[in-house]
Amino acid sequence: AQTVTQSQPEMSVQEAETVTLSCTYDTSESDYYLFWYKQPPSRQMILVIRQEAYKQQNATENRFSVNFQKAAKSFSLKISDSQLGDAAMYFCALSGGYQKVTFGIGTKLQVIP
Amino acid sequence: EAGVTQSPTHLIKTRGQQATLRCSPISGHTSVYWYQQALGLGLQFLLWYDEGEERNRGNFPPRFSGRQFPNYSSELNVNALELEDSALYLCASSWGTSGTTDTQYFGPGTRLTVL
């Protein structure tokens, strides 16, 4: 069984500041992928960033980067220079064994002007 | 390029009825996934179809079923509706080349309300 835990139901950040969203996971698979998805208030979920477990280098996408700690089974998302458009629900997800994707319960991010 | 589309946007049913939800994937995508998003529970994996076959299903009772058509569109059926089935149902599609490790592209969802 695979599990994903997001322990921060809500977070807030000042515009232009940096915020880190936490995610821990568990899986028995040796080969797996981790994702962060964003769901703005309009509901359409979009991919923010993706990390392959066999890659040691942390993935980055513009202002978004991850801190992937494989031994600790931790996969946090850092958002730099936060913008109002970053306000959304953020879901951490895990796909292992090529059979199933497990999502966390989400973290609601508020960006304060 | 058109994204994933879902219909209807909203659906209101009463207990015991059947609901049918539809999803059209991005052109070229062969995999379709269904998720239930109930308040406070995140996304719960329901079903995965690829190339017309059911590849995997989540921990949901058999009254949740579906199918994938030759054009890769998909339908989710929920029989004998219960109040707790009220949720947002999300469909996602992917290229299907690497199983569930592919990036998934989500539709806007269908809001099902069971009265």
Coordinates of C-alpha atoms in Angstrom, one line a residue:
Chain A
A1 CA 0.0 0.0 0.0
Q2 CA 1.2 3.5 -0.7
T3 CA 0.3 6.6 1.4
V4 CA 0.7 10.3 1.1
T5 CA 0.5 12.7 4.0
Q6 CA 0.1 16.4 3.9
S7 CA 0.1 17.7 7.4
Q8 CA -0.6 21.4 6.7
P9 CA -4.3 21.9 5.9
E10 CA -3.8 25.6 5.3
M11 CA -0.8 27.9 4.8
S12 CA -0.5 31.6 4.1
V13 CA 2.3 33.6 2.5
Q14 CA 2.9 37.3 1.8
E15 CA 3.1 38.2 -1.9
A16 CA 6.7 38.0 -3.1
E17 CA 7.8 35.8 -0.2
T18 CA 8.7 32.1 -0.2
V19 CA 6.6 29.3 1.2
T20 CA 7.3 25.6 1.6
L21 CA 4.5 23.0 1.6
S22 CA 5.3 19.6 3.2
C23 CA 4.6 16.1 2.0
T24 CA 5.7 12.7 3.3
Y25 CA 4.9 9.4 1.7
D26 CA 5.4 5.7 2.0
T27 CA 5.7 3.1 -0.6
S28 CA 7.2 -0.4 -1.0
E29 CA 8.1 0.3 -4.6
S30 CA 11.7 1.0 -5.6
D31 CA 10.7 2.9 -8.7
Y32 CA 8.1 5.6 -8.3
Y33 CA 7.2 9.2 -9.3
L34 CA 6.1 12.1 -7.1
F35 CA 4.0 15.0 -8.2
W36 CA 2.6 18.3 -7.0
Y37 CA -0.7 19.4 -8.5
K38 CA -2.4 22.7 -8.1
Q39 CA -6.2 23.2 -8.0
P40 CA -7.2 26.8 -8.2
P41 CA -10.6 27.9 -7.1
S42 CA -11.9 27.4 -10.7
R43 CA -11.3 23.6 -10.0
Q44 CA -9.2 22.5 -12.9
M45 CA -6.2 20.6 -11.5
I46 CA -2.9 21.2 -13.2
L47 CA 0.6 19.7 -12.8
V48 CA 3.1 21.9 -11.0
I49 CA 6.1 19.7 -10.9
R50 CA 7.2 16.1 -11.2
Q51 CA 10.1 14.1 -9.7
E52 CA 11.3 10.7 -10.6
A53 CA 12.5 8.8 -7.6
Y54 CA 15.7 7.5 -9.3
K55 CA 16.9 11.0 -10.0
Q56 CA 18.8 12.6 -7.1
Q57 CA 18.6 16.1 -8.5
N58 CA 15.6 18.1 -7.3
A59 CA 13.2 19.1 -9.9
T60 CA 12.6 22.8 -10.6
E61 CA 10.0 24.7 -12.7
N62 CA 10.6 28.4 -12.7
R63 CA 9.5 29.6 -9.2
F64 CA 8.6 26.1 -8.1
S65 CA 11.2 23.6 -6.7
V66 CA 11.1 20.5 -4.6
N67 CA 13.2 19.2 -1.8
F68 CA 13.2 15.5 -2.4
Q69 CA 14.6 13.5 0.5
K70 CA 14.3 9.9 -0.5
A71 CA 15.6 8.3 2.7
A72 CA 13.2 10.3 4.7
K73 CA 10.4 9.9 2.2
S74 CA 9.8 13.6 2.1
F75 CA 8.8 15.7 -0.9
S76 CA 8.3 19.3 -0.1
L77 CA 7.4 22.1 -2.6
K78 CA 9.0 25.5 -2.4
I79 CA 7.3 28.4 -4.1
S80 CA 9.5 31.5 -4.4
D81 CA 8.4 35.0 -5.1
S82 CA 4.8 34.1 -4.4
Q83 CA 2.1 35.6 -6.6
L84 CA -1.6 36.1 -6.1
G85 CA -2.2 33.5 -8.8
D86 CA -0.5 30.9 -6.7
A87 CA -3.4 30.8 -4.3
A88 CA -4.9 27.3 -4.6
M89 CA -5.2 23.9 -3.2
Y90 CA -1.9 22.0 -3.6
F91 CA -1.9 18.2 -3.8
C92 CA 1.0 15.9 -3.4
A93 CA 0.7 12.7 -5.3
L94 CA 2.6 9.4 -5.6
S95 CA 2.6 6.9 -8.4
G96 CA 4.4 3.6 -7.7
G97 CA 4.2 0.3 -9.5
Y98 CA 2.7 2.0 -12.6
Q99 CA -0.8 1.0 -11.3
K100 CA -2.2 3.7 -9.1
V101 CA -1.8 7.3 -8.1
T102 CA -2.3 8.2 -4.5
F103 CA -3.1 11.8 -3.6
G104 CA -2.7 13.6 -0.2
I105 CA -5.7 15.5 1.2
G106 CA -4.2 18.8 0.1
T107 CA -2.9 22.1 1.5
K108 CA -4.8 25.3 0.9
L109 CA -2.4 28.1 0.1
Q110 CA -3.5 31.7 0.7
V111 CA -1.4 34.6 -0.7
I112 CA -1.7 37.8 1.1
P113 CA -1.2 41.0 -0.9
Chain B
E1 CA -5.6 21.9 -28.4
A2 CA -8.8 21.1 -26.5
G3 CA -8.3 19.9 -22.9
V4 CA -10.1 17.2 -21.0
T5 CA -13.9 17.8 -21.1
Q6 CA -16.5 16.4 -18.7
S7 CA -20.3 16.4 -18.8
P8 CA -22.5 17.4 -17.2
T9 CA -21.1 20.1 -15.0
H10 CA -23.6 19.5 -12.3
L11 CA -25.9 16.5 -11.7
I12 CA -28.6 16.2 -9.1
K13 CA -30.0 12.8 -8.3
T14 CA -32.0 11.2 -5.5
R15 CA -31.0 8.2 -3.4
G16 CA -31.3 4.9 -5.3
Q17 CA -31.0 6.4 -8.7
Q18 CA -28.2 5.9 -11.2
A19 CA -25.8 8.6 -12.4
T20 CA -23.8 8.6 -15.6
L21 CA -20.8 10.9 -16.0
R22 CA -18.9 11.4 -19.2
C23 CA -15.3 12.3 -20.0
S24 CA -13.5 13.1 -23.3
P25 CA -9.7 12.9 -23.1
I26 CA -7.1 15.1 -24.8
S27 CA -6.7 14.0 -28.4
G28 CA -4.0 11.3 -28.6
H29 CA -4.3 10.2 -24.9
T30 CA -5.3 6.6 -24.4
S31 CA -5.5 6.5 -20.6
V32 CA -8.5 7.8 -18.6
Y33 CA -8.6 8.0 -14.8
W34 CA -11.6 8.7 -12.6
Y35 CA -11.3 10.3 -9.1
Q36 CA -13.8 11.2 -6.4
Q37 CA -13.1 14.4 -4.5
A38 CA -15.2 14.6 -1.4
L39 CA -14.8 17.5 1.0
G40 CA -11.8 17.0 3.2
L41 CA -10.7 13.7 1.7
G42 CA -8.5 14.8 -1.2
L43 CA -8.7 12.7 -4.4
Q44 CA -9.7 9.1 -4.1
F45 CA -8.7 6.9 -7.0
L46 CA -11.7 5.2 -8.6
L47 CA -10.8 3.7 -12.0
W48 CA -8.2 3.6 -14.6
Y49 CA -8.8 2.7 -18.3
D50 CA -6.3 2.3 -21.0
E51 CA -6.9 1.1 -24.6
G52 CA -10.4 0.2 -23.7
E53 CA -9.5 -2.0 -20.8
E54 CA -10.0 -1.5 -17.1
R55 CA -6.4 -1.6 -15.7
N56 CA -7.0 -0.9 -12.0
R57 CA -9.7 0.2 -9.6
G58 CA -9.7 1.8 -6.2
N59 CA -11.4 0.7 -3.0
F60 CA -14.9 1.4 -4.1
P61 CA -17.9 -0.9 -4.2
P62 CA -19.0 -2.6 -7.5
R63 CA -21.8 -0.1 -8.0
F64 CA -19.1 2.2 -9.3
S65 CA -18.3 1.1 -12.8
G66 CA -17.4 2.5 -16.1
R67 CA -16.1 1.8 -19.5
Q68 CA -13.9 3.3 -22.2
F69 CA -15.0 3.6 -25.8
P70 CA -13.0 3.0 -29.0
N71 CA -12.5 6.8 -29.3
Y72 CA -11.0 6.7 -25.7
S73 CA -13.8 8.7 -24.2
S74 CA -15.1 7.2 -21.0
E75 CA -18.2 6.9 -18.9
L76 CA -18.5 6.5 -15.1
N77 CA -21.7 4.9 -13.8
V78 CA -22.8 5.0 -10.2
N79 CA -25.7 2.8 -9.4
A80 CA -27.9 2.8 -6.3
L81 CA -26.8 6.3 -5.3
E82 CA -26.2 7.0 -1.7
L83 CA -26.0 10.3 0.1
E84 CA -22.2 9.9 0.6
D85 CA -21.7 9.7 -3.1
S86 CA -22.1 13.4 -3.3
A87 CA -18.8 14.8 -4.4
L88 CA -16.8 16.3 -7.3
Y89 CA -15.8 13.6 -9.8
L90 CA -12.7 14.4 -11.7
C91 CA -11.5 12.8 -14.9
A92 CA -8.0 12.9 -16.1
S93 CA -6.2 11.6 -19.2
S94 CA -2.6 10.8 -20.1
W95 CA -0.6 9.4 -23.0
G96 CA -0.7 5.9 -21.5
T97 CA 2.9 5.1 -22.3
S98 CA 4.2 4.7 -18.8
G99 CA 1.2 3.7 -16.8
T100 CA 0.2 5.9 -13.9
T101 CA 3.6 7.6 -13.8
D102 CA 2.5 9.7 -16.8
T103 CA 1.5 13.3 -16.1
Q104 CA -2.3 13.4 -15.8
Y105 CA -4.3 16.2 -17.3
F106 CA -7.5 16.9 -15.5
G107 CA -11.0 18.0 -16.6
P108 CA -13.1 20.6 -14.7
G109 CA -15.1 17.9 -12.9
T110 CA -18.8 16.9 -12.5
R111 CA -20.4 18.0 -9.2
L112 CA -22.8 15.2 -8.2
T113 CA -25.3 15.9 -5.5
V114 CA -27.4 13.1 -4.1
L115 CA -30.6 14.2 -2.3

